[in-house]
Amino acid sequence: MLSIALAGKPNAGKSTFYTAATMAEVDVANYPFTTIDANRGVSYVRTECPCLEREERCNADNCENGKRYVPIELLDVAGLVPGAHEGKGLGNQFLDELTNADVIVNVVDASGGTNEKGEPVDIGDHDPLEDIDFIEEEMDLWLAGIVERNWESVERKSRSPDFDIDDALADMLSGFGASPKQIAMVLREVDYPDDPIQWEDEHREALARDVRRRTKPIVVAANKIDVAPEENVERLLELDKPVIPTTAEGELALRRAADNDLIEYDPGDETIAIGDGVNDAQRGALEDLADTMAEWGGTGVQAALDHAVYDLLDHLTAYPVEDAAKWSDGSGNVLPDAFLLPQGSTPVDLAYSVHSDIGDGYLHAVNAKSNREIGEEYELEEGDVIKIVSTAS
Ligand SMILES: Nc1nc2c(ncn2[C@@H]2O[C@H](COP(=O)(O)OP(=O)(O)OP(=O)(O)O)[C@@H](O)[C@H]2O)c(=O)[nH]1
Ligand SMILES: [Mg+2]
């Protein structure tokens, strides 16, 4: 499963975001380092279900009237402070948790109500722009440290006659969650000596920076928009980086209200319908929240996850079926499964995602939307419904 990690300063709202997105109970409090051990749970990205193209909506568990929710893993980790790679705050513990993440959501307190250590200050007192870069820097320096610590073993290996620097670096960096393909791409772009003995600190730092950028892309969640000065959010949106305004607390309130049938709301909706069962205080709070949503296009929590997966990681959703006419599995369930795959994936890749046996026994595939057989080279598109014919199925 794809893994998204929530990173950021203490007290920025990571655990609130996590609770809202997974509806799991975790500790949330207005002081730094509330979270010490990482929380790991299932959340979803939202996309349009192909059932919208049919007369009837599907009955899949994760489809809500054509709003399709595809599972991903969400990770909520301890807050990060400047100097973490040297052990400040909770230090490397947090950074090590990121090894398995495919993409990072950097939760920033856009209200300026917490200082660089995450301690509460008056709203607007701290400039949230200062909280953007240090996360990247800490991650880069942390990875550079890993490279440095492993350098001796690369130098040792270089004495062997069949030594290849690309292979040695790929070997070392695979532990960081970088695929050989990603590493090959980075190595093509940077200039470095073939002999590890000649590497300087700058080479290692440049390598770490490039590998980090490619393997851990970051989207910023400009959080607490419900209380943030508008100007703060605007300035964050002007940055030359992906930024999504969010209110994690707002999303949590909406999900709880929807669970209690007080409102109609599906995660990622830009509006809510308030029911008759609410009292005056609840109505006031929900109306305030609806105003915030109208201003920024929703609570942003779903949008941040969607942006991470569909834009930064450039993934698509494909739907394997057994019956190409009914778009169903063998028991008649319409569009029962959805898989996230990188753009450029083929029907064979989809077959392997379903099961390695299905992949090994792959014969051919049918595009169920056009009812045409497709070749092994066919590049899947968002929302494709595919029947895979395999000796294993
Ligand atoms: N107004 C407002 N407050 C929020 C929002 N999100 C979180 N908070 C509050 O911010 C405080 C910190 O939230 P947490 O979710 O515990 O923050 P964290 O980033 O997990 O903090 P650590 O675990 O200490 O790193 C709590 O008082 C939350 O209620 C939001 O969108 N708006
Ligand atoms: Mg926390």
Short mmCIF file of C-alpha atoms and ligand atoms in Angstrom, two decimals:
data_model
loop_
_atom_site.label_atom_id
_atom_site.label_comp_id
_atom_site.label_asym_id
_atom_site.label_seq_id
_atom_site.Cartn_x
_atom_site.Cartn_y
_atom_site.Cartn_z
CA MET A 1 0.00 0.00 0.00
CA LEU A 2 1.20 3.53 -0.67
CA SER A 3 2.36 5.25 2.47
CA ILE A 4 1.92 8.94 3.34
CA ALA A 5 3.70 10.40 6.36
CA LEU A 6 2.57 13.52 8.22
CA ALA A 7 5.62 15.54 9.15
CA GLY A 8 5.96 18.92 10.77
CA LYS A 9 6.71 21.00 13.80
CA PRO A 10 5.25 19.91 17.13
CA ASN A 11 1.71 21.16 17.76
CA ALA A 12 1.00 21.87 14.07
CA GLY A 13 -1.97 19.50 14.00
CA LYS A 14 -0.53 16.25 12.62
CA SER A 15 -2.38 14.01 15.04
CA THR A 16 -5.61 15.91 14.49
CA PHE A 17 -5.15 15.47 10.75
CA TYR A 18 -4.41 11.79 11.31
CA THR A 19 -7.45 11.28 13.55
CA ALA A 20 -9.71 12.99 11.03
CA ALA A 21 -8.30 11.07 8.08
CA THR A 22 -8.36 7.65 9.77
CA MET A 23 -11.03 8.19 12.42
CA ALA A 24 -8.71 6.44 14.88
CA GLU A 25 -8.33 7.78 18.40
CA VAL A 26 -4.89 9.23 19.18
CA ASP A 27 -3.55 11.82 21.63
CA VAL A 28 -4.12 15.42 20.62
CA ALA A 29 -3.11 18.34 22.87
CA ASN A 30 -1.96 21.92 22.70
CA TYR A 31 1.65 21.30 23.76
CA PRO A 32 4.73 20.08 21.89
CA PHE A 33 5.62 16.39 21.54
CA THR A 34 2.21 15.00 22.42
CA THR A 35 2.95 12.20 20.00
CA ILE A 36 6.04 10.15 20.80
CA ASP A 37 5.46 6.79 19.13
CA ALA A 38 4.28 6.87 15.55
CA ASN A 39 0.63 6.12 14.76
CA ARG A 40 -0.05 4.07 11.66
CA GLY A 41 -3.48 3.68 10.13
CA VAL A 42 -5.55 3.35 6.99
CA SER A 43 -6.86 6.39 5.20
CA TYR A 44 -8.09 6.98 1.67
CA VAL A 45 -7.60 9.06 -1.43
CA ARG A 46 -10.71 10.10 -3.26
CA THR A 47 -11.38 9.76 -6.97
CA GLU A 48 -14.34 9.42 -9.33
CA CYS A 49 -15.60 5.86 -9.51
CA PRO A 50 -16.05 4.46 -13.03
CA CYS A 51 -19.56 3.41 -11.93
CA LEU A 52 -20.55 7.02 -12.68
CA GLU A 53 -20.41 6.02 -16.34
CA ARG A 54 -23.02 3.31 -15.79
CA GLU A 55 -26.70 3.49 -15.11
CA GLU A 56 -26.38 2.28 -11.55
CA ARG A 57 -23.87 3.24 -8.89
CA CYS A 58 -21.75 0.31 -7.67
CA ASN A 59 -22.19 -1.20 -4.25
CA ALA A 60 -18.48 -1.36 -3.41
CA ASP A 61 -17.65 -0.74 0.26
CA ASN A 62 -15.46 2.22 -0.59
CA CYS A 63 -17.80 3.90 -3.08
CA GLU A 64 -20.21 6.54 -1.87
CA ASN A 65 -22.51 7.37 -4.76
CA GLY A 66 -19.64 7.56 -7.24
CA LYS A 67 -17.11 9.05 -4.79
CA ARG A 68 -14.51 6.35 -4.66
CA TYR A 69 -12.16 6.02 -1.68
CA VAL A 70 -8.97 4.06 -2.31
CA PRO A 71 -6.98 2.88 0.73
CA ILE A 72 -3.52 4.21 1.55
CA GLU A 73 -1.40 4.03 4.68
CA LEU A 74 -1.12 7.15 6.84
CA LEU A 75 1.66 7.71 9.34
CA ASP A 76 1.54 10.25 12.18
CA VAL A 77 4.94 10.81 13.71
CA ALA A 78 6.52 12.88 16.46
CA GLY A 79 7.07 16.58 15.80
CA LEU A 80 10.30 17.76 14.25
CA VAL A 81 12.36 20.76 15.39
CA PRO A 82 15.40 22.40 13.77
CA GLY A 83 18.48 20.36 14.63
CA ALA A 84 16.55 17.08 14.80
CA HIS A 85 19.11 15.31 12.62
CA GLU A 86 21.63 16.02 15.42
CA GLY A 87 19.23 14.70 18.03
CA LYS A 88 17.32 17.89 19.03
CA GLY A 89 13.77 17.37 20.23
CA LEU A 90 12.92 13.73 19.65
CA GLY A 91 15.56 13.75 16.95
CA ASN A 92 16.18 10.92 14.57
CA GLN A 93 13.39 8.79 15.88
CA PHE A 94 11.02 10.83 13.76
CA LEU A 95 13.27 10.85 10.72
CA ASP A 96 13.79 7.10 10.77
CA GLU A 97 10.03 6.63 10.63
CA LEU A 98 10.03 8.37 7.27
CA THR A 99 12.12 5.68 5.61
CA ASN A 100 9.04 3.77 4.53
CA ALA A 101 6.98 6.76 3.42
CA ASP A 102 6.41 7.36 -0.29
CA VAL A 103 5.38 10.99 0.12
CA ILE A 104 5.26 13.55 2.92
CA VAL A 105 2.54 15.96 4.01
CA ASN A 106 4.29 18.78 5.89
CA VAL A 107 1.68 20.06 8.33
CA VAL A 108 2.35 23.73 9.06
CA ASP A 109 0.52 25.87 11.62
CA ALA A 110 -0.57 28.67 9.29
CA SER A 111 -2.16 30.59 12.16
CA GLY A 112 1.24 31.58 13.52
CA GLY A 113 -0.02 30.55 16.97
CA THR A 114 2.96 28.33 17.79
CA ASN A 115 6.68 29.18 17.77
CA GLU A 116 9.46 27.20 16.06
CA LYS A 117 9.50 24.72 18.94
CA GLY A 118 5.73 24.26 18.78
CA GLU A 119 5.05 26.20 21.98
CA PRO A 120 1.80 28.20 21.99
CA VAL A 121 2.13 31.95 21.28
CA ASP A 122 -0.49 34.53 20.26
CA ILE A 123 -2.08 33.94 16.87
CA GLY A 124 0.00 35.67 14.20
CA ASP A 125 3.14 36.02 16.36
CA HIS A 126 5.14 33.39 14.49
CA ASP A 127 5.74 33.49 10.74
CA PRO A 128 4.68 30.09 9.30
CA LEU A 129 6.96 30.60 6.29
CA GLU A 130 9.84 29.86 8.63
CA ASP A 131 8.43 26.37 9.21
CA ILE A 132 8.54 25.27 5.57
CA ASP A 133 12.18 24.88 4.66
CA PHE A 134 13.59 23.40 7.81
CA ILE A 135 11.66 20.16 7.36
CA GLU A 136 13.28 19.62 3.98
CA GLU A 137 16.64 20.60 5.37
CA GLU A 138 16.38 18.24 8.31
CA MET A 139 15.43 15.39 6.00
CA ASP A 140 18.30 16.19 3.63
CA LEU A 141 20.88 16.40 6.43
CA TRP A 142 19.56 13.23 8.01
CA LEU A 143 19.98 11.31 4.76
CA ALA A 144 23.40 12.88 4.20
CA GLY A 145 24.34 11.52 7.64
CA ILE A 146 23.23 8.04 6.60
CA VAL A 147 25.30 8.28 3.42
CA GLU A 148 28.33 9.44 5.41
CA ARG A 149 28.03 6.67 7.96
CA ASN A 150 27.88 4.08 5.17
CA TRP A 151 30.73 5.55 3.17
CA GLU A 152 33.45 3.40 4.64
CA SER A 153 31.73 0.28 3.39
CA VAL A 154 31.43 1.78 -0.11
CA GLU A 155 35.15 2.53 -0.03
CA ARG A 156 35.86 -1.02 1.08
CA LYS A 157 33.78 -2.44 -1.74
CA SER A 158 35.63 -0.23 -4.23
CA ARG A 159 38.74 -2.38 -3.81
CA SER A 160 36.96 -5.27 -5.50
CA PRO A 161 37.73 -5.53 -9.25
CA ASP A 162 34.06 -5.66 -10.33
CA PHE A 163 33.13 -2.57 -8.27
CA ASP A 164 30.50 -0.32 -9.81
CA ILE A 165 29.74 2.95 -8.03
CA ASP A 166 26.15 3.10 -9.30
CA ASP A 167 25.43 -0.38 -7.95
CA ALA A 168 27.09 0.39 -4.65
CA LEU A 169 25.06 3.59 -4.17
CA ALA A 170 21.84 1.89 -5.22
CA ASP A 171 22.58 -0.82 -2.69
CA MET A 172 23.15 1.66 0.10
CA LEU A 173 20.12 3.83 -0.69
CA SER A 174 17.62 1.01 -1.15
CA GLY A 175 17.35 0.87 2.64
CA PHE A 176 15.96 4.39 2.50
CA GLY A 177 13.01 3.30 0.40
CA ALA A 178 14.52 4.42 -2.91
CA SER A 179 13.94 2.10 -5.85
CA PRO A 180 16.82 1.21 -8.22
CA LYS A 181 14.97 3.16 -10.93
CA GLN A 182 14.78 6.31 -8.82
CA ILE A 183 18.42 6.04 -7.83
CA ALA A 184 19.48 5.52 -11.45
CA MET A 185 17.61 8.70 -12.39
CA VAL A 186 19.32 10.73 -9.67
CA LEU A 187 22.75 9.38 -10.57
CA ARG A 188 22.25 10.32 -14.20
CA GLU A 189 21.64 13.93 -13.19
CA VAL A 190 24.50 14.50 -10.77
CA ASP A 191 28.18 14.73 -11.45
CA TYR A 192 30.38 12.76 -9.10
CA PRO A 193 33.74 10.96 -9.03
CA ASP A 194 33.76 7.26 -9.91
CA ASP A 195 36.21 6.55 -7.13
CA PRO A 196 34.56 6.76 -3.69
CA ILE A 197 37.86 7.84 -2.12
CA GLN A 198 37.58 11.12 -4.04
CA TRP A 199 34.12 11.97 -2.79
CA GLU A 200 33.86 15.08 -0.63
CA ASP A 201 31.12 16.06 1.82
CA GLU A 202 29.52 18.23 -0.89
CA HIS A 203 29.10 15.22 -3.15
CA ARG A 204 27.42 13.24 -0.41
CA GLU A 205 25.16 16.15 0.56
CA ALA A 206 24.16 16.77 -3.07
CA LEU A 207 23.39 13.10 -3.55
CA ALA A 208 21.32 13.02 -0.35
CA ARG A 209 19.39 16.12 -1.40
CA ASP A 210 18.56 14.79 -4.83
CA VAL A 211 17.60 11.34 -3.59
CA ARG A 212 15.42 12.87 -0.88
CA ARG A 213 13.66 15.14 -3.40
CA ARG A 214 12.93 12.30 -5.72
CA THR A 215 11.94 9.69 -3.15
CA LYS A 216 10.15 11.84 -0.54
CA PRO A 217 8.28 14.62 -2.32
CA ILE A 218 6.47 17.04 0.00
CA VAL A 219 3.10 18.78 -0.08
CA VAL A 220 2.50 21.48 2.54
CA ALA A 221 -0.77 21.45 4.48
CA ALA A 222 -1.28 25.06 5.59
CA ASN A 223 -3.27 24.05 8.67
CA LYS A 224 -5.56 25.88 11.10
CA ILE A 225 -7.10 28.01 8.34
CA ASP A 226 -10.16 28.32 10.58
CA VAL A 227 -8.18 30.68 12.83
CA ALA A 228 -5.28 31.76 10.60
CA PRO A 229 -4.90 35.37 9.42
CA GLU A 230 -5.89 35.22 5.75
CA GLU A 231 -2.67 36.95 4.75
CA ASN A 232 -0.63 34.05 6.18
CA VAL A 233 -2.44 31.53 4.03
CA GLU A 234 -2.10 33.73 0.95
CA ARG A 235 1.64 34.08 1.46
CA LEU A 236 2.01 30.31 1.82
CA LEU A 237 0.00 29.78 -1.37
CA GLU A 238 2.35 32.09 -3.24
CA LEU A 239 5.34 29.81 -2.57
CA ASP A 240 6.75 27.90 -5.47
CA LYS A 241 5.69 24.60 -3.87
CA PRO A 242 2.47 22.63 -3.58
CA VAL A 243 0.44 24.09 -0.68
CA ILE A 244 -3.09 23.04 0.34
CA PRO A 245 -4.96 25.11 2.96
CA THR A 246 -6.41 22.80 5.62
CA THR A 247 -8.36 22.73 8.82
CA ALA A 248 -7.72 19.35 10.40
CA GLU A 249 -9.89 20.24 13.38
CA GLY A 250 -12.70 21.22 11.00
CA GLU A 251 -12.46 17.93 9.14
CA LEU A 252 -12.56 16.03 12.41
CA ALA A 253 -15.68 17.92 13.49
CA LEU A 254 -17.36 17.21 10.16
CA ARG A 255 -16.60 13.51 10.22
CA ARG A 256 -17.93 13.20 13.76
CA ALA A 257 -21.06 15.18 12.89
CA ALA A 258 -21.63 13.05 9.79
CA ASP A 259 -21.16 9.87 11.85
CA ASN A 260 -23.89 11.12 14.18
CA ASP A 261 -26.17 11.96 11.23
CA LEU A 262 -26.13 15.65 12.08
CA ILE A 263 -24.90 16.66 8.64
CA GLU A 264 -24.43 15.25 5.17
CA TYR A 265 -20.77 15.23 4.30
CA ASP A 266 -18.39 12.89 2.53
CA PRO A 267 -14.64 13.52 2.96
CA GLY A 268 -13.45 15.87 0.25
CA ASP A 269 -16.83 17.52 -0.31
CA GLU A 270 -16.56 21.28 -0.62
CA THR A 271 -19.90 21.92 1.08
CA ILE A 272 -22.03 20.41 3.86
CA ALA A 273 -25.77 20.04 4.37
CA ILE A 274 -26.71 20.75 7.98
CA GLY A 275 -29.62 18.63 9.26
CA ASP A 276 -32.44 19.53 11.65
CA GLY A 277 -31.01 17.55 14.54
CA VAL A 278 -28.41 20.15 15.56
CA ASN A 279 -28.71 22.57 18.45
CA ASP A 280 -27.99 26.30 18.12
CA ALA A 281 -24.39 26.06 19.27
CA GLN A 282 -23.67 23.23 16.86
CA ARG A 283 -25.35 25.09 14.03
CA GLY A 284 -23.25 28.18 14.68
CA ALA A 285 -20.02 26.19 14.70
CA LEU A 286 -20.96 24.28 11.56
CA GLU A 287 -21.95 27.47 9.75
CA ASP A 288 -18.59 29.06 10.62
CA LEU A 289 -16.89 26.00 9.26
CA ALA A 290 -18.99 26.09 6.11
CA ASP A 291 -17.81 29.69 5.60
CA THR A 292 -14.17 28.62 5.95
CA MET A 293 -14.80 25.79 3.46
CA ALA A 294 -16.41 28.18 1.00
CA GLU A 295 -13.37 30.42 1.20
CA TRP A 296 -10.74 27.71 0.67
CA GLY A 297 -12.61 24.99 -1.22
CA GLY A 298 -13.31 22.52 1.60
CA THR A 299 -11.36 21.51 4.71
CA GLY A 300 -8.41 20.50 2.54
CA VAL A 301 -7.59 17.29 4.43
CA GLN A 302 -8.80 15.02 1.64
CA ALA A 303 -7.36 17.38 -0.98
CA ALA A 304 -3.89 17.20 0.61
CA LEU A 305 -3.87 13.39 0.50
CA ASP A 306 -5.23 13.38 -3.05
CA HIS A 307 -2.59 15.86 -4.17
CA ALA A 308 0.17 13.74 -2.62
CA VAL A 309 -0.89 10.60 -4.46
CA TYR A 310 -2.34 11.78 -7.75
CA ASP A 311 -0.14 14.83 -8.39
CA LEU A 312 3.16 14.43 -6.56
CA LEU A 313 3.42 10.67 -6.96
CA ASP A 314 1.61 10.80 -10.28
CA HIS A 315 -0.52 7.73 -9.64
CA LEU A 316 -3.73 6.51 -11.29
CA THR A 317 -6.55 4.24 -10.18
CA ALA A 318 -7.26 1.02 -12.06
CA TYR A 319 -10.09 -1.43 -11.44
CA PRO A 320 -9.51 -5.13 -12.20
CA VAL A 321 -12.68 -7.14 -12.95
CA GLU A 322 -13.43 -10.71 -14.01
CA ASP A 323 -16.52 -9.96 -16.06
CA ALA A 324 -15.79 -7.32 -18.71
CA ALA A 325 -19.48 -6.73 -19.46
CA LYS A 326 -20.76 -6.42 -15.90
CA TRP A 327 -17.54 -4.89 -14.52
CA SER A 328 -17.79 -7.37 -11.69
CA ASP A 329 -15.90 -10.12 -9.93
CA GLY A 330 -16.99 -13.79 -10.07
CA SER A 331 -19.67 -13.21 -7.43
CA GLY A 332 -21.27 -10.27 -9.23
CA ASN A 333 -19.78 -7.47 -7.09
CA VAL A 334 -19.39 -4.46 -9.37
CA LEU A 335 -15.96 -2.77 -9.31
CA PRO A 336 -14.93 -4.52 -6.09
CA ASP A 337 -11.27 -3.44 -6.11
CA ALA A 338 -9.26 -0.36 -6.92
CA PHE A 339 -5.47 -0.24 -7.24
CA LEU A 340 -3.14 2.75 -7.23
CA LEU A 341 -0.33 2.48 -9.77
CA PRO A 342 2.25 4.92 -11.11
CA GLN A 343 1.47 6.60 -14.45
CA GLY A 344 3.00 4.51 -17.21
CA SER A 345 1.89 1.22 -15.64
CA THR A 346 0.63 -1.53 -17.93
CA PRO A 347 -1.98 -4.29 -17.59
CA VAL A 348 0.87 -6.60 -16.57
CA ASP A 349 1.75 -4.29 -13.68
CA LEU A 350 -1.90 -4.31 -12.63
CA ALA A 351 -1.92 -8.13 -12.81
CA TYR A 352 1.09 -8.22 -10.46
CA SER A 353 -0.60 -5.81 -8.05
CA VAL A 354 -3.58 -8.14 -7.84
CA HIS A 355 -1.40 -11.18 -7.17
CA SER A 356 2.05 -12.34 -8.22
CA ASP A 357 0.51 -15.59 -9.57
CA ILE A 358 -1.89 -13.59 -11.76
CA GLY A 359 1.09 -11.60 -13.01
CA ASP A 360 3.22 -14.69 -13.68
CA GLY A 361 0.36 -16.34 -15.60
CA TYR A 362 -0.62 -13.19 -17.52
CA LEU A 363 -2.01 -13.98 -21.00
CA HIS A 364 -3.78 -10.83 -22.14
CA ALA A 365 -6.12 -8.08 -20.98
CA VAL A 366 -9.38 -6.47 -22.06
CA ASN A 367 -10.30 -2.83 -21.58
CA ALA A 368 -13.81 -3.29 -20.19
CA LYS A 369 -14.87 0.25 -21.09
CA SER A 370 -14.21 -0.22 -24.82
CA ASN A 371 -14.47 -4.01 -24.71
CA ARG A 372 -11.23 -4.23 -26.72
CA GLU A 373 -8.24 -6.39 -26.10
CA ILE A 374 -5.22 -4.30 -25.11
CA GLY A 375 -1.54 -5.05 -25.58
CA GLU A 376 1.08 -5.53 -22.90
CA GLU A 377 2.47 -2.09 -23.69
CA TYR A 378 -0.85 -0.31 -23.15
CA GLU A 379 -0.46 2.49 -20.60
CA LEU A 380 -3.26 2.46 -18.06
CA GLU A 381 -5.36 5.58 -17.59
CA GLU A 382 -7.16 6.94 -14.53
CA GLY A 383 -10.39 5.00 -14.05
CA ASP A 384 -9.57 2.11 -16.38
CA VAL A 385 -11.61 -1.04 -15.83
CA ILE A 386 -9.52 -4.03 -16.89
CA LYS A 387 -10.23 -7.72 -17.25
CA ILE A 388 -7.01 -9.68 -16.90
CA VAL A 389 -6.84 -13.13 -18.46
CA SER A 390 -4.25 -15.26 -16.70
CA THR A 391 -3.51 -18.96 -16.39
CA ALA A 392 -3.76 -18.38 -12.64
CA SER A 393 -7.29 -16.96 -12.56
N1 LIG B 1 -7.93 25.97 15.28
C1 LIG B 1 -7.36 24.82 14.91
N2 LIG B 1 -6.67 24.08 15.80
C2 LIG B 1 -6.14 22.92 15.39
C3 LIG B 1 -6.28 22.45 14.06
N3 LIG B 1 -5.64 21.27 13.96
C4 LIG B 1 -5.12 21.01 15.17
N4 LIG B 1 -5.42 21.98 16.06
C5 LIG B 1 -5.04 22.07 17.49
O1 LIG B 1 -3.63 22.17 17.57
C6 LIG B 1 -3.16 21.50 18.77
C7 LIG B 1 -2.10 20.48 18.38
O2 LIG B 1 -2.70 19.45 17.63
P1 LIG B 1 -2.04 18.01 17.47
O3 LIG B 1 -2.83 17.30 16.43
O4 LIG B 1 -1.86 17.35 18.78
O5 LIG B 1 -0.61 18.43 16.89
P2 LIG B 1 0.66 17.52 16.52
O6 LIG B 1 1.26 18.14 15.32
O7 LIG B 1 0.27 16.09 16.45
O8 LIG B 1 1.61 17.78 17.76
P3 LIG B 1 2.79 16.83 18.37
O9 LIG B 1 2.27 15.44 18.51
O10 LIG B 1 3.08 17.48 19.68
O11 LIG B 1 3.93 16.94 17.41
C8 LIG B 1 -4.39 20.89 19.41
O12 LIG B 1 -4.83 21.78 20.42
C9 LIG B 1 -5.39 20.82 18.27
O13 LIG B 1 -6.72 20.84 18.71
C10 LIG B 1 -7.03 23.27 13.13
O14 LIG B 1 -7.20 22.94 11.95
N5 LIG B 1 -7.53 24.42 13.62
MG MG B 2 0.85 14.46 17.50
#
